[in-house]
mmCIF file of C-alpha atoms in Angstrom:
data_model
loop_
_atom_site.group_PDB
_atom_site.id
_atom_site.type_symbol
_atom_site.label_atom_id
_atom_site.label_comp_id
_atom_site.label_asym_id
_atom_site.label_seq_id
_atom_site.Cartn_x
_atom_site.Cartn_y
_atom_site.Cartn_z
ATOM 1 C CA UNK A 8 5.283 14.803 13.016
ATOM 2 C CA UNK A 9 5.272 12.833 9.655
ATOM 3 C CA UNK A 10 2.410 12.895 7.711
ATOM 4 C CA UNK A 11 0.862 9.430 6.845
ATOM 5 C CA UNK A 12 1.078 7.911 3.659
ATOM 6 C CA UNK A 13 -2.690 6.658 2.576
ATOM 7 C CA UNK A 14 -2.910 3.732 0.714
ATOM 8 C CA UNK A 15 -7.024 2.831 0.492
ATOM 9 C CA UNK A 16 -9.753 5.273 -0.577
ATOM 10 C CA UNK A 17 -13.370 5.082 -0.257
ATOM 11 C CA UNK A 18 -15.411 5.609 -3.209
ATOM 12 C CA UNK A 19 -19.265 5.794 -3.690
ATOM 13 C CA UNK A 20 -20.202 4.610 -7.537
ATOM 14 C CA UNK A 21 -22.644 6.651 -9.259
ATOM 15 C CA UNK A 22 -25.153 3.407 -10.103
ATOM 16 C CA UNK A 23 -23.505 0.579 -7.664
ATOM 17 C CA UNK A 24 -22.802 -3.153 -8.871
ATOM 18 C CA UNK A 25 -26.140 -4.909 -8.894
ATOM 19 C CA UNK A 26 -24.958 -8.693 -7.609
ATOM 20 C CA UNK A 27 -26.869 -12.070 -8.739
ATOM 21 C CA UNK A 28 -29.202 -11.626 -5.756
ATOM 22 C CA UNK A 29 -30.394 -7.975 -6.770
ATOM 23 C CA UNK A 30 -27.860 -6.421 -3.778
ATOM 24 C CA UNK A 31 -26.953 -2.803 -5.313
ATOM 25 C CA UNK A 32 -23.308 -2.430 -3.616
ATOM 26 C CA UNK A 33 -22.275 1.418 -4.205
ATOM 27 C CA UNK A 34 -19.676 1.517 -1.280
ATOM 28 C CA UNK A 35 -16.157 0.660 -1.685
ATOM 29 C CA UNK A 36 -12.137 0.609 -0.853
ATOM 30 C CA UNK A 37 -9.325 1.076 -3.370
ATOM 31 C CA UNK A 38 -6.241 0.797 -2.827
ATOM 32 C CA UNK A 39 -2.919 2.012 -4.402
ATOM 33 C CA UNK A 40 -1.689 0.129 -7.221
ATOM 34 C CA UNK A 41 2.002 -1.719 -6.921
ATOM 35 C CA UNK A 42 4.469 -2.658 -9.258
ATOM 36 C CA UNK A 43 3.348 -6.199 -8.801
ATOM 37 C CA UNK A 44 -0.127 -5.203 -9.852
ATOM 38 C CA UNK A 45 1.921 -3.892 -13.326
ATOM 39 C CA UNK A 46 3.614 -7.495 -13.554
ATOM 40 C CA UNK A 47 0.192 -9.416 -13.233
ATOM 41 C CA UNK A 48 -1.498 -7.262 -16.040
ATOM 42 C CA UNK A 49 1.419 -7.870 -18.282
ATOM 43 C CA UNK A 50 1.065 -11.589 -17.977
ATOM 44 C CA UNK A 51 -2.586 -11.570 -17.899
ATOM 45 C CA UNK A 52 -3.434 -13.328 -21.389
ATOM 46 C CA UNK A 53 -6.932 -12.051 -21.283
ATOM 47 C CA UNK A 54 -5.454 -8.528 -20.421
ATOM 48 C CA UNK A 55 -2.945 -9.233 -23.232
ATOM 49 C CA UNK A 56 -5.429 -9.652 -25.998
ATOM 50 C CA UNK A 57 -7.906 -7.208 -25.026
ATOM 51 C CA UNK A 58 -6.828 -3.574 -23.715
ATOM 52 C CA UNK A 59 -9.993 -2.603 -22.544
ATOM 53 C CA UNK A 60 -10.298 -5.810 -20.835
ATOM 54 C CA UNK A 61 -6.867 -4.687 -18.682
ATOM 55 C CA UNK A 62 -9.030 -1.904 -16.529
ATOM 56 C CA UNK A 63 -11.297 -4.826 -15.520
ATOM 57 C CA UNK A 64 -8.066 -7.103 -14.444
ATOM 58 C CA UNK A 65 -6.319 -3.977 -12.965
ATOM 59 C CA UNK A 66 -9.643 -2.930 -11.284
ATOM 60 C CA UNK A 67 -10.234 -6.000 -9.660
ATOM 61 C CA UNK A 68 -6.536 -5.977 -8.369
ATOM 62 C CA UNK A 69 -6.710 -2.775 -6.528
ATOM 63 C CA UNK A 70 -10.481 -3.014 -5.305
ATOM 64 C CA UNK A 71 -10.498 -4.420 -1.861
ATOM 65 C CA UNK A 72 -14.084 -4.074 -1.122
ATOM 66 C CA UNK A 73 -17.431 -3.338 -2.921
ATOM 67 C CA UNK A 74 -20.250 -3.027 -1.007
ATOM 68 C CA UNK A 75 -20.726 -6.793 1.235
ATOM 69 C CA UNK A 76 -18.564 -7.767 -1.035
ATOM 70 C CA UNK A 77 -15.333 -8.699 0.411
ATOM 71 C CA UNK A 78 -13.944 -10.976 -3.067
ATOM 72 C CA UNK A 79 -13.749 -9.018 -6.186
ATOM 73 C CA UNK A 80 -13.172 -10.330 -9.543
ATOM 74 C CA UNK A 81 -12.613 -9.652 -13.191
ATOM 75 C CA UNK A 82 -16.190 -11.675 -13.477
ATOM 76 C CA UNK A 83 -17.960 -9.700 -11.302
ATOM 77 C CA UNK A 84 -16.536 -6.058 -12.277
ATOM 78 C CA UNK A 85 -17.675 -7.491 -16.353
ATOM 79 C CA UNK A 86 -21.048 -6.304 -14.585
ATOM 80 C CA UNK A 87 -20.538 -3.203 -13.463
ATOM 81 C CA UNK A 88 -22.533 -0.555 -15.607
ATOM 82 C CA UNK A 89 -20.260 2.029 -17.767
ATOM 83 C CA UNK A 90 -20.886 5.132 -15.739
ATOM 84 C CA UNK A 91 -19.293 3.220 -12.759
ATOM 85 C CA UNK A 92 -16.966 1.619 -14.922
ATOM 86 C CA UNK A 93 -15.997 5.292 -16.206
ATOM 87 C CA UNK A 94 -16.273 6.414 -12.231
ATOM 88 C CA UNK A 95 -13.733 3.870 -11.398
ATOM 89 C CA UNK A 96 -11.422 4.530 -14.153
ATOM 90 C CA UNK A 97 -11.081 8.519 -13.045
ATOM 91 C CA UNK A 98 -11.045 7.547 -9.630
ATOM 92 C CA UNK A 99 -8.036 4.511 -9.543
ATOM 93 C CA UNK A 100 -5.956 7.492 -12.217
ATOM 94 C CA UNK A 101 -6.573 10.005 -9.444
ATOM 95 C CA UNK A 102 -5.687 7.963 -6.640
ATOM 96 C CA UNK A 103 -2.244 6.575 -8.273
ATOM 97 C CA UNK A 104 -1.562 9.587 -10.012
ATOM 98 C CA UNK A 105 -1.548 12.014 -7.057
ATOM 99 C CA UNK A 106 -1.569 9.963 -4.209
ATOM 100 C CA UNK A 107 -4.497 11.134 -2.716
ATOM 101 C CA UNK A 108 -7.911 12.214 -3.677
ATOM 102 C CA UNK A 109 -7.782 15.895 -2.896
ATOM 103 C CA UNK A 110 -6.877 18.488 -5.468
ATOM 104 C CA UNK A 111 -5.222 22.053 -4.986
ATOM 105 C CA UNK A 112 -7.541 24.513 -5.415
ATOM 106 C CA UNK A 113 -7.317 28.820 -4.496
ATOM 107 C CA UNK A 114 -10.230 31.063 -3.147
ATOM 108 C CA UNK A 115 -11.020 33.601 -6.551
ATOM 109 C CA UNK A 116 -11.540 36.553 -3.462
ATOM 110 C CA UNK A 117 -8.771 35.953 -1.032
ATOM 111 C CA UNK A 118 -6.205 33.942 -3.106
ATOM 112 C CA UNK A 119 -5.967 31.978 0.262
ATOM 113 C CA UNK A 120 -4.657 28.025 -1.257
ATOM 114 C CA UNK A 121 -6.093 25.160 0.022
ATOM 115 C CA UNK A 122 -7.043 21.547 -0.600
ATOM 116 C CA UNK A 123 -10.338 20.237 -1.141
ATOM 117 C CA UNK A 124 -11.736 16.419 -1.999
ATOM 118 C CA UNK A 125 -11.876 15.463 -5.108
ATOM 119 C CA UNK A 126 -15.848 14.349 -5.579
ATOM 120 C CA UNK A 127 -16.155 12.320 -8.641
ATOM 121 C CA UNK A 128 -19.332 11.405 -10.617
ATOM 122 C CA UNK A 129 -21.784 9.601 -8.236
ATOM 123 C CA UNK A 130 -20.503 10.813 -5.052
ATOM 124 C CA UNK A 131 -22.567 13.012 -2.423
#
C-alpha cells in the first residue's frame, strides 16, 4: 500500500478574518506551495518592494478557502489581524517544511515513538 501524499490542510485561526459584512471566517484550507507559487512572488512588484508584504502575496496563493470564502486575495488577507497573520505564517512553514502537520514526538515513560498533530495557536 502507498501512503498518500497530502497536499491541503485545514486550519482554524486563533481570531478569524472579520469580512466587510461582519462574517468572522476562522475555518480554512491550505495547500502546499509550488515552484510556480516561488516564480509569482519573485515577479510580484508589490512583493518586490515590500518583504513583509510577500507573506500576504504567498498567503493568498496557497489559501484555497477561508471560511465562505471561496476567493482569497492579497486585499482581503491585508485584514487579517496579526495573531492570525502570525498563525498562518507557522502554519504554511510547517506544512511546506515537513509535509504534513504532525510532529514526532516519544512517550517520557515508555519511550514508545509516535506522531501527534501539530495544534497551532487558535486551534481546539
Amino acid at each position: 500500500m502507498t501512503k498518500g501524499i497530502y497536499t491541503e490542510f485545514e486550519f482554524i485561526l486563533p481570531r478569524g478574518l472579520l469580512d466587510s459584512e461582519g462574517n468572522v471566517h476562522r475555518q480554512g484550507v491550505m495547500r502546499l506551495a509550488t515552484a510556480k507559487d516561488e516564480i509569482y512572488l519573485q515577479k510580484n512588484r508589490d512583493a518586490q518592494e515590500n518583504t513583509a508584504y510577500a507573506v500576504i502575496v504567498m498567503l493568498s496563493r496557497v489559501i484555497t478557502k477561508l471560511g465562505d470564502l471561496t476567493e482569497i486575495n492579497s486585499d482581503l488577507l491585508e485584514n487579517l489581524f496579526t495573531k492570525d497573520l502570525a498563525y498562518l505564517r507557522e502554519f504554511y512553514n510547517r506544512i511546506n517544511q515537513h509535509g504534513d502537520a504532525y510532529i514526532p514526538v516519544q512517550c517520557p515513560q515508555c519511550n514508545t515513538n509516535f506522531q501527534v498533530e501539530l495544534s497551532l495557536a487558535g486551534e481546539s
